[in-house]
């Protein structure tokens, strides 16, 4: 650890909690001074952006370690991605008994999950329970978007905008904080594609990541769904059961594994709960920090006979879920092994979908697991329904939207689509009442990029990240002192069970700022060299895998104009060990 010898105006480290009442600026239950904060007396120790699972635990942990904190949350309630993603069929693809906090044994013992994979409403209830149980809401400002963060040499100035109509101070509510934690979520900034004349469409449009809270009734409607990632694959079977006709607009076919969801038996839950610590420990030792009871197979897919390979894949297929890819240990490093595994899934698709042309369109030819694997319930079967049709946008690209629907180009040589209502043999207009965009997110950096962040020497984060996100440990960015990202680019993040990664980051950050307090270090900042080496390390590790062989949101290529950089770091256990070693070495690679 080296010492920061730059622009610090004073050497005090005053963790003074100043929450002054009576300055007319309402912040939830408390009032916070906006006028008379001085650099050495920030309004709060920690400002946290976001009240999803990361923000909730950061608030709790900050309080536990003796810091004051305030959370700013754009939504009207807690839960983050589970607050917004209320589309039909939304559920987690990590088992409930793993997709939950482990910081409180009382919490994990008392909470009852009903299904192997929890639905969005159940996960949201869990987040609300956590907020109530640990009395978190009093320090959360809801309906409040952080618009800018400015480092003034000692503290961060946090500017917000409220969407609460009853709030008379809608603009520019601000406070100062010693630290800022961006708990903004990796999948929280919706990616809504634009199409020619899309403003003309007279029906209703929805994005799965901003679903109406009152729900949507598609009964009797002609519905289009764009997107066949996890959100599309979860919602399509349910929308198909309601709609008069569903047209799936597919740009790239996905690989999807059956979830085999089921009610959790009381015996199984009791067994896990009796050994919860050991269950968690085993999970944290796997690459993705999940599925410790189903370890990755000991062989490569090419190292076994065809019969053995089929049997291993069939067993995982019957078990269902993301751990399918763990049948062999080289699924994402050996292209030939990957092809053999992908062939197995391709055969499953062909044997499930009755119409050969639909099956052909639904069958991916890419590396399996390169895009995040999907987990479904009756996805492929849905295409056997008479009220469901599939448009492959690679063969029939969208030409434009109209008031009634969408005009697609008919591929040369293909027959005229029977569902069309007008048009020549080269283009077809499909009429819709509603269009659903299951088109994903500006992942990992999208929500952060929406905040105007200015760090040391007036440098903005958008400048620092103009060629792609750079970050040390996925936790800290050079030039932005006392600012932390949770599950940021450069950390295992979205390649893992997110709750495990979130909990790891929150605890690392809390330990770090506690250490700073004890050591009278007013600031901490990633060192430029350490950051460069870390970015190189992430590239090297990612380069040893097949992840970069396709276009995906891991690479940012799903968002037009976003730099192509592989953002997450594969491998949780090695990463966690590195973070521990760095802290043990007095925060090696950081200036304090
Ligand atoms: P994803 O996985 O990013 O999927 C988005 C889908 O939308 C995908 O099939 C995209 O096709 C498609 N898409 C995106 N833009 C367009 C346009 N312009 N036209 C047609 N189709 C488009 O997002 P999800 O919400 O499903 O899942 C995100 C994560 O949430 C998931 O991985 C889990 O971790 C949970 P593409 O493949 O880019 O060609």
XYZ file of C-alpha atoms and ligand atoms in Angstrom:
631
model
C 0.000 0.000 0.000
C 1.330 3.396 -0.903
C 0.385 6.687 0.525
C -1.687 9.199 -1.381
C 0.234 12.415 -1.693
C -2.129 14.398 -3.823
C -4.814 16.926 -3.207
C -6.110 16.433 0.293
C -6.908 19.677 1.959
C -6.925 18.306 5.481
C -5.820 15.225 7.239
C -8.738 14.617 9.547
C -10.937 11.631 9.143
C -14.063 12.747 10.823
C -16.740 10.127 10.746
C -19.183 12.658 12.082
C -22.797 11.839 11.530
C -24.585 15.062 10.784
C -28.227 14.553 10.029
C -29.601 17.940 10.785
C -33.303 18.324 11.250
C -35.222 21.282 10.009
C -33.598 22.334 6.787
C -36.704 21.639 4.785
C -35.277 18.890 2.641
C -37.156 15.719 3.279
C -35.216 12.487 2.963
C -37.611 9.709 3.852
C -38.143 9.822 7.594
C -35.227 12.144 8.296
C -34.198 15.575 7.089
C -30.763 16.183 5.756
C -28.894 19.420 5.569
C -27.998 20.511 2.071
C -26.598 23.912 2.748
C -24.032 23.817 5.455
C -22.106 20.618 4.986
C -18.406 21.137 5.283
C -15.815 18.886 3.767
C -14.875 17.401 7.096
C -18.429 16.745 8.208
C -20.271 14.831 5.554
C -23.979 14.333 6.008
C -23.538 10.599 6.057
C -20.606 8.254 5.974
C -21.888 6.159 3.103
C -24.269 7.015 0.270
C -25.584 3.904 -1.418
C -27.170 3.951 -4.852
C -29.816 1.277 -5.207
C -31.972 -0.743 -2.806
C -31.707 -4.132 -4.461
C -29.993 -7.008 -2.712
C -26.641 -5.214 -2.823
C -27.919 -1.894 -1.471
C -29.986 -3.486 1.283
C -27.101 -5.499 2.637
C -24.648 -2.608 2.229
C -26.914 -0.457 4.372
C -27.244 -3.161 7.007
C -23.521 -3.888 7.044
C -22.590 -0.199 7.147
C -24.802 0.266 10.185
C -23.454 -2.890 11.832
C -19.913 -1.585 11.456
C -20.769 1.785 12.967
C -21.285 3.944 9.883
C -24.243 6.052 8.939
C -25.695 5.499 5.517
C -28.456 6.592 3.201
C -29.753 4.642 0.237
C -31.232 6.273 -2.852
C -33.593 4.100 -4.850
C -35.193 4.954 -8.188
C -38.095 2.568 -7.584
C -40.950 2.860 -5.144
C -39.799 -0.149 -3.133
C -36.874 -2.435 -2.407
C -35.783 -5.399 -4.519
C -33.953 -3.877 -7.481
C -34.223 -6.150 -10.487
C -36.992 -8.086 -8.698
C -38.947 -4.880 -8.216
C -38.918 -4.085 -11.937
C -38.991 -7.465 -13.710
C -42.607 -8.451 -13.088
C -43.228 -10.043 -16.471
C -45.167 -13.321 -16.662
C -42.973 -16.256 -15.691
C -40.195 -14.172 -14.132
C -38.235 -16.342 -11.760
C -34.668 -16.916 -10.715
C -32.516 -19.487 -12.501
C -30.487 -20.148 -9.337
C -32.138 -22.379 -6.705
C -33.866 -20.406 -3.935
C -31.936 -22.071 -1.137
C -28.794 -20.642 -2.730
C -30.190 -17.367 -4.077
C -30.561 -15.868 -0.622
C -28.443 -14.067 1.950
C -26.245 -16.057 4.306
C -25.114 -13.223 6.601
C -27.785 -13.978 9.196
C -28.414 -17.535 10.286
C -31.704 -16.460 11.860
C -32.827 -15.060 8.511
C -31.877 -18.133 6.509
C -33.469 -20.420 9.076
C -36.750 -18.537 9.358
C -37.429 -17.771 5.687
C -39.389 -20.472 3.853
C -38.908 -20.828 0.098
C -41.752 -22.666 -1.555
C -40.203 -23.714 -4.876
C -36.830 -24.890 -6.145
C -36.671 -21.761 -8.334
C -38.481 -18.864 -6.698
C -40.860 -16.672 -8.635
C -40.379 -12.906 -8.853
C -43.215 -12.221 -6.357
C -41.664 -14.572 -3.807
C -38.187 -13.060 -4.203
C -39.661 -9.582 -3.874
C -41.440 -10.637 -0.681
C -38.102 -11.898 0.606
C -36.401 -8.545 -0.143
C -39.259 -6.745 1.632
C -38.959 -9.093 4.587
C -35.229 -8.352 4.834
C -35.897 -4.606 4.687
C -38.446 -4.877 7.505
C -36.593 -7.395 9.614
C -33.463 -5.252 9.748
C -35.404 -1.989 9.912
C -33.767 -0.697 6.732
C -36.502 1.450 5.201
C -35.921 4.445 7.456
C -32.609 5.078 5.712
C -33.873 4.607 2.156
C -35.142 7.431 -0.053
C -37.508 5.802 -2.557
C -38.536 7.253 -5.927
C -35.220 9.040 -5.916
C -32.737 8.848 -8.762
C -29.126 9.816 -8.213
C -28.302 12.166 -11.067
C -24.733 13.161 -10.274
C -21.847 12.360 -7.984
C -19.056 14.866 -7.578
C -15.858 14.361 -5.618
C -14.753 17.613 -4.050
C -11.445 16.419 -2.658
C -12.848 15.195 0.639
C -16.367 14.019 0.177
C -18.814 13.056 -2.520
C -21.656 15.413 -3.271
C -24.702 13.383 -4.225
C -27.391 15.072 -6.306
C -30.738 13.403 -6.774
C -34.054 13.858 -8.470
C -37.281 12.713 -6.909
C -40.164 11.319 -8.880
C -42.429 11.597 -5.862
C -45.103 14.145 -6.755
C -45.637 15.020 -3.122
C -42.036 16.061 -2.782
C -41.721 19.810 -3.237
C -37.994 19.510 -3.766
C -38.049 17.423 -6.897
C -34.751 18.677 -8.226
C -31.303 18.743 -6.786
C -31.774 17.218 -3.351
C -28.216 16.667 -2.300
C -26.109 15.426 0.508
C -22.476 14.807 1.100
C -20.999 11.448 1.900
C -17.534 10.209 2.691
C -18.064 7.122 0.588
C -20.321 6.187 -2.291
C -21.284 2.608 -3.048
C -22.825 1.961 -6.447
C -25.237 -0.885 -5.774
C -26.910 -0.171 -9.082
C -27.378 -3.732 -10.289
C -25.965 -5.440 -13.350
C -29.244 -5.831 -15.208
C -31.173 -2.693 -14.376
C -30.847 -0.430 -17.398
C -33.294 -1.599 -20.063
C -32.091 -2.062 -23.625
C -34.975 -0.935 -25.824
C -34.128 -1.239 -29.513
C -35.317 1.343 -31.981
C -36.900 0.454 -35.317
C -37.887 2.660 -38.251
C -41.252 4.337 -37.556
C -41.629 2.601 -34.186
C -43.424 5.713 -32.902
C -46.308 4.959 -35.294
C -47.376 1.767 -33.542
C -50.813 2.386 -31.992
C -50.905 -0.669 -29.734
C -49.283 -1.158 -26.345
C -45.571 -1.791 -25.875
C -43.810 -3.257 -22.845
C -40.262 -4.020 -21.747
C -39.881 -7.054 -19.497
C -37.551 -5.066 -17.235
C -40.135 -2.334 -16.586
C -43.313 -4.364 -16.405
C -46.543 -2.680 -15.225
C -47.141 -3.411 -11.560
C -50.809 -4.111 -12.165
C -49.902 -6.862 -14.664
C -50.998 -7.213 -18.271
C -53.895 -9.290 -19.562
C -53.142 -10.479 -23.097
C -56.368 -12.461 -23.425
C -57.651 -12.321 -26.994
C -54.712 -10.241 -28.185
C -52.247 -10.616 -31.041
C -48.892 -10.268 -29.324
C -45.312 -10.012 -30.585
C -42.343 -10.777 -28.339
C -38.917 -9.542 -29.391
C -36.070 -11.389 -27.742
C -35.304 -14.982 -26.849
C -32.933 -14.590 -23.897
C -33.964 -15.601 -20.377
C -36.795 -13.058 -20.119
C -38.299 -14.013 -23.478
C -37.901 -17.723 -22.798
C -39.604 -17.413 -19.405
C -42.465 -15.206 -20.584
C -43.235 -16.734 -24.013
C -44.897 -19.950 -22.702
C -47.192 -17.961 -20.392
C -48.052 -15.240 -22.885
C -48.811 -17.981 -25.432
C -51.364 -19.504 -23.057
C -53.194 -16.186 -22.803
C -52.879 -14.532 -26.190
C -55.019 -15.231 -29.242
C -51.810 -15.405 -31.235
C -48.179 -14.975 -30.260
C -45.445 -14.189 -32.754
C -41.903 -14.616 -31.469
C -39.447 -12.272 -33.181
C -36.131 -14.068 -32.822
C -32.778 -12.547 -33.746
C -30.565 -15.284 -32.294
C -31.775 -18.676 -31.051
C -30.751 -19.478 -27.486
C -29.835 -22.711 -25.780
C -32.323 -23.464 -23.046
C -32.278 -26.245 -20.469
C -35.445 -27.419 -18.706
C -35.755 -26.026 -15.193
C -37.556 -29.060 -13.751
C -38.954 -26.676 -11.197
C -40.815 -28.230 -8.276
C -42.186 -27.504 -4.848
C -39.508 -27.875 -2.197
C -40.158 -30.770 0.134
C -40.051 -29.963 3.861
C -37.569 -32.824 4.367
C -35.139 -31.451 1.777
C -35.365 -27.931 3.196
C -34.887 -29.197 6.754
C -31.845 -31.139 5.637
C -30.248 -28.076 4.018
C -31.122 -25.865 6.962
C -29.562 -28.306 9.385
C -26.274 -27.949 7.510
C -26.683 -24.526 5.931
C -23.163 -23.296 6.688
C -21.590 -26.326 5.039
C -23.986 -26.071 2.075
C -22.953 -22.426 1.585
C -19.277 -23.243 1.990
C -19.378 -25.940 -0.673
C -21.193 -23.633 -3.070
C -18.660 -20.837 -2.604
C -15.856 -23.192 -3.659
C -17.293 -23.686 -7.147
C -16.406 -21.449 -10.083
C -19.872 -19.896 -10.213
C -20.410 -20.015 -6.433
C -23.407 -22.289 -6.897
C -24.285 -25.959 -7.104
C -21.737 -27.376 -4.694
C -23.842 -30.527 -4.387
C -23.521 -31.177 -8.131
C -19.809 -30.796 -8.820
C -18.442 -30.337 -12.318
C -17.657 -33.677 -13.933
C -14.040 -34.827 -13.715
C -13.567 -35.342 -17.479
C -13.582 -33.396 -20.683
C -16.425 -34.197 -23.082
C -13.985 -35.649 -25.624
C -12.307 -37.881 -23.057
C -15.216 -40.269 -22.628
C -17.051 -42.629 -24.975
C -20.126 -41.432 -26.823
C -22.360 -43.565 -24.597
C -20.808 -42.154 -21.433
C -21.120 -38.632 -22.787
C -24.786 -39.075 -23.674
C -25.519 -40.618 -20.286
C -23.813 -37.775 -18.415
C -25.596 -35.120 -20.462
C -28.946 -36.897 -20.188
C -28.570 -37.074 -16.393
C -27.924 -33.324 -16.235
C -30.753 -32.646 -18.698
C -33.137 -34.594 -16.470
C -31.906 -32.783 -13.386
C -32.373 -29.478 -15.211
C -30.928 -26.011 -14.737
C -27.691 -24.135 -15.296
C -25.498 -26.944 -13.985
C -26.132 -28.814 -17.230
C -22.909 -27.286 -18.549
C -20.975 -28.774 -15.644
C -21.349 -32.305 -16.989
C -17.844 -31.904 -18.365
C -14.981 -29.778 -17.178
C -14.046 -28.284 -20.525
C -17.424 -27.091 -21.829
C -16.244 -23.499 -22.055
C -12.607 -24.048 -22.899
C -12.534 -26.744 -25.592
C -14.449 -25.959 -28.803
C -14.808 -29.629 -29.764
C -16.210 -30.559 -26.351
C -18.523 -27.604 -26.571
C -19.751 -28.768 -29.988
C -20.546 -32.235 -28.646
C -22.508 -30.773 -25.752
C -24.297 -28.322 -28.054
C -25.172 -31.186 -30.429
C -26.944 -32.911 -27.550
C -29.120 -29.854 -26.937
C -29.703 -29.332 -30.653
C -31.025 -32.898 -30.857
C -33.344 -32.182 -27.933
C -34.752 -29.125 -29.698
C -35.335 -31.047 -32.931
C -37.033 -33.888 -31.102
C -39.317 -31.517 -29.179
C -40.445 -29.093 -31.870
C -42.762 -30.783 -34.384
C -42.441 -28.436 -37.359
C -38.995 -29.008 -38.923
C -38.671 -25.441 -40.207
C -39.517 -23.976 -36.782
C -37.107 -26.433 -35.164
C -34.395 -25.360 -37.615
C -34.907 -21.708 -36.722
C -34.857 -22.444 -32.994
C -31.632 -24.447 -33.205
C -28.528 -22.415 -32.371
C -25.265 -23.015 -34.177
C -23.136 -21.001 -31.747
C -21.000 -21.994 -28.772
C -23.244 -23.210 -25.953
C -22.768 -21.118 -22.802
C -21.151 -18.267 -24.694
C -24.317 -16.293 -24.106
C -25.805 -17.005 -20.711
C -27.595 -20.339 -20.746
C -31.374 -20.074 -20.366
C -33.517 -22.204 -18.085
C -37.119 -22.792 -19.097
C -40.428 -24.434 -18.460
C -42.052 -25.651 -21.698
C -40.258 -23.170 -23.931
C -39.649 -25.413 -26.942
C -43.030 -27.173 -26.518
C -44.717 -23.795 -26.818
C -43.823 -23.715 -30.514
C -46.072 -26.758 -31.059
C -49.093 -24.672 -30.116
C -51.298 -23.630 -33.043
C -51.402 -20.025 -31.806
C -47.626 -19.512 -31.806
C -45.417 -18.629 -34.761
C -41.773 -17.765 -35.071
C -40.136 -15.127 -37.236
C -36.400 -15.490 -37.655
C -35.252 -11.889 -37.974
C -32.050 -12.976 -39.640
C -34.130 -14.316 -42.535
C -36.924 -11.777 -42.267
C -35.577 -8.534 -40.829
C -37.894 -5.822 -39.571
C -38.380 -3.181 -42.214
C -40.480 -0.775 -40.172
C -43.268 -0.419 -37.683
C -46.731 0.734 -38.697
C -49.788 1.844 -36.738
C -51.090 -1.722 -36.876
C -47.941 -3.723 -36.432
C -44.624 -4.630 -37.973
C -43.510 -5.031 -41.581
C -40.869 -7.685 -42.077
C -39.023 -8.500 -45.239
C -39.722 -11.930 -46.587
C -36.573 -13.854 -47.330
C -36.104 -14.506 -51.029
C -37.518 -17.899 -51.880
C -39.567 -18.317 -48.711
C -43.270 -18.770 -49.004
C -45.665 -15.975 -48.229
C -46.570 -15.964 -44.523
C -50.160 -16.938 -43.954
C -50.556 -14.715 -40.952
C -49.852 -11.643 -43.024
C -52.606 -9.223 -43.739
C -51.142 -7.286 -46.607
C -48.005 -6.814 -48.636
C -46.148 -8.254 -51.559
C -44.177 -11.472 -51.639
C -41.077 -9.549 -50.446
C -42.576 -7.928 -47.372
C -45.314 -8.783 -44.931
C -47.185 -6.710 -42.409
C -48.071 -8.511 -39.183
C -50.745 -6.903 -37.065
C -50.403 -6.772 -33.297
C -52.279 -5.417 -30.326
C -49.219 -5.511 -28.071
C -45.476 -5.757 -28.528
C -43.247 -7.044 -25.737
C -39.563 -6.206 -25.760
C -37.672 -8.931 -23.911
C -34.551 -7.333 -25.289
C -32.367 -7.284 -22.222
C -30.198 -4.678 -20.614
C -27.253 -2.393 -20.970
C -25.592 -4.797 -18.582
C -23.106 -4.121 -15.790
C -22.356 -0.519 -16.726
C -25.689 0.837 -17.996
C -27.079 2.112 -14.693
C -23.720 3.563 -13.673
C -23.338 5.358 -16.995
C -26.626 7.174 -16.435
C -25.142 8.981 -13.422
C -22.919 11.973 -14.105
C -19.879 10.963 -12.048
C -16.937 13.341 -11.659
C -13.938 12.149 -9.716
C -10.535 13.544 -8.824
C -9.182 16.410 -10.960
C -12.534 16.840 -12.677
C -12.268 13.574 -14.608
C -15.577 12.001 -15.476
C -16.283 8.285 -15.329
C -17.643 8.389 -18.864
C -14.201 9.616 -19.961
C -12.409 7.005 -17.901
C -14.624 4.310 -19.419
C -14.795 5.671 -22.970
C -12.917 2.649 -24.347
C -14.709 0.246 -22.015
C -14.984 -0.154 -18.257
C -11.710 -0.322 -16.348
C -11.815 -1.256 -12.710
C -9.605 -2.762 -10.009
C -11.117 -5.958 -8.601
C -14.492 -4.871 -9.943
C -14.637 -2.718 -6.824
C -12.847 0.560 -7.458
C -11.838 2.832 -10.338
C -8.601 4.844 -10.473
C -9.346 8.550 -10.207
C -12.525 8.012 -8.173
C -11.549 7.926 -4.496
C -13.878 6.414 -1.926
C -16.217 5.170 -4.645
C -16.998 1.464 -4.761
C -18.858 -0.626 -7.289
C -20.636 -3.804 -6.226
C -20.308 -6.690 -8.671
C -18.753 -4.263 -11.132
C -16.922 -5.084 -14.359
C -13.763 -7.014 -13.562
C -15.373 -9.143 -10.852
C -17.081 -12.560 -11.229
C -20.459 -10.887 -10.843
C -22.946 -12.143 -13.428
C -21.007 -15.379 -13.962
C -21.886 -16.387 -10.415
C -24.760 -16.699 -8.002
C -25.216 -12.941 -7.672
C -26.156 -12.983 -4.007
C -22.888 -14.680 -3.089
C -20.916 -12.111 -5.076
C -22.936 -9.254 -3.629
C -22.392 -10.449 -0.081
C -18.684 -10.877 -0.711
C -18.347 -7.327 -2.075
C -20.400 -5.707 0.654
C -18.304 -7.365 3.339
C -15.047 -6.476 1.605
C -16.116 -2.824 1.328
C -17.299 -2.670 4.946
C -14.026 -4.202 6.127
C -12.094 -1.746 3.967
C -13.755 1.390 5.298
C -13.503 0.062 8.855
C -9.786 -0.453 8.291
C -9.540 3.106 6.971
C -11.268 4.418 10.064
C -8.897 2.583 12.363
C -5.884 3.693 10.334
C -7.056 7.303 9.970
C -6.939 7.047 6.187
C -9.367 9.572 4.743
C -9.362 8.210 1.215
C -8.733 5.085 -0.767
C -8.283 4.875 -4.503
C -7.265 2.194 -6.967
C -3.733 2.626 -8.183
C -3.439 3.136 -11.971
C -0.860 0.375 -12.429
C -2.785 -2.087 -10.304
C -5.913 -1.318 -12.282
C -4.108 -1.817 -15.609
C -2.712 -5.127 -14.441
C -6.146 -6.205 -13.252
C -7.800 -5.355 -16.561
C -5.067 -7.363 -18.279
C -5.664 -10.259 -15.885
C -9.398 -10.271 -16.637
C -8.660 -10.279 -20.367
C -6.188 -13.128 -19.975
C -8.583 -15.282 -17.965
C -11.523 -14.544 -20.265
C -9.261 -15.231 -23.260
C -8.726 -18.785 -21.998
C -12.449 -19.447 -22.402
C -14.904 -19.521 -25.303
C -16.910 -16.597 -23.906
C -15.652 -14.140 -26.457
C -16.671 -16.216 -29.456
C -20.157 -14.722 -29.772
C -21.981 -11.453 -29.369
C -23.414 -11.172 -25.846
C -24.242 -8.752 -23.082
C -21.135 -10.010 -21.244
C -19.217 -8.233 -24.015
C -21.547 -5.257 -24.295
C -22.199 -6.040 -27.945
C -25.987 -6.161 -27.433
C -26.005 -2.365 -27.078
C -25.215 -0.368 -30.216
C -22.054 1.701 -29.774
C -20.974 0.113 -26.481
C -17.249 -0.795 -26.478
C -16.617 -4.505 -26.920
C -15.007 -5.581 -23.646
C -15.559 -8.823 -21.780
C -16.744 -7.448 -18.437
C -17.019 -10.226 -15.843
C -14.089 -12.284 -14.523
C -14.599 -16.065 -14.650
C -13.886 -17.922 -11.394
C -15.223 -16.941 -7.972
C -12.935 -18.857 -5.550
C -9.633 -17.554 -6.954
C -11.066 -14.048 -7.115
C -12.280 -14.139 -3.495
C -8.856 -15.349 -2.383
C -7.170 -12.493 -4.280
C -9.456 -9.929 -2.641
C -8.660 -11.379 0.785
C -4.914 -11.339 0.085
C -5.049 -7.738 -1.104
C -6.878 -6.650 2.050
C -4.489 -8.660 4.201
C -1.562 -6.869 2.549
C -2.967 -3.514 3.662
C -5.001 -2.976 0.502
C -2.245 -3.650 -1.982
C -2.816 -1.810 -5.241
C -4.722 1.010 -3.571
C -3.534 4.479 -2.540
C -4.707 5.398 0.925
P -30.824 -10.991 -22.948
O -30.323 -12.269 -22.461
O -29.844 -9.930 -23.278
O -31.743 -11.295 -24.213
C -32.207 -10.264 -25.019
C -32.837 -10.834 -26.255
O -33.318 -9.754 -27.035
C -31.859 -11.600 -27.130
O -32.513 -12.680 -27.718
C -31.478 -10.556 -28.155
O -31.026 -11.073 -29.383
C -32.799 -9.859 -28.342
N -32.643 -8.542 -28.931
C -31.932 -7.499 -28.432
N -32.011 -6.453 -29.274
C -32.783 -6.860 -30.309
C -33.218 -6.240 -31.491
N -32.853 -4.992 -31.796
N -33.991 -6.936 -32.329
C -34.336 -8.201 -32.037
N -33.949 -8.855 -30.935
C -33.178 -8.178 -30.084
O -31.836 -10.327 -21.904
P -32.859 -11.044 -20.935
O -33.659 -9.968 -20.290
O -33.590 -12.114 -21.618
O -31.952 -11.735 -19.866
C -30.945 -10.994 -19.178
C -30.425 -11.787 -18.035
O -31.394 -11.787 -16.985
C -30.192 -13.234 -18.275
O -29.029 -13.524 -18.926
C -30.224 -13.789 -16.880
O -29.011 -13.534 -16.239
C -31.290 -12.987 -16.235
P -29.427 -11.313 -29.630
O -29.118 -12.559 -28.885
O -28.722 -10.109 -29.066
O -29.292 -11.423 -31.090
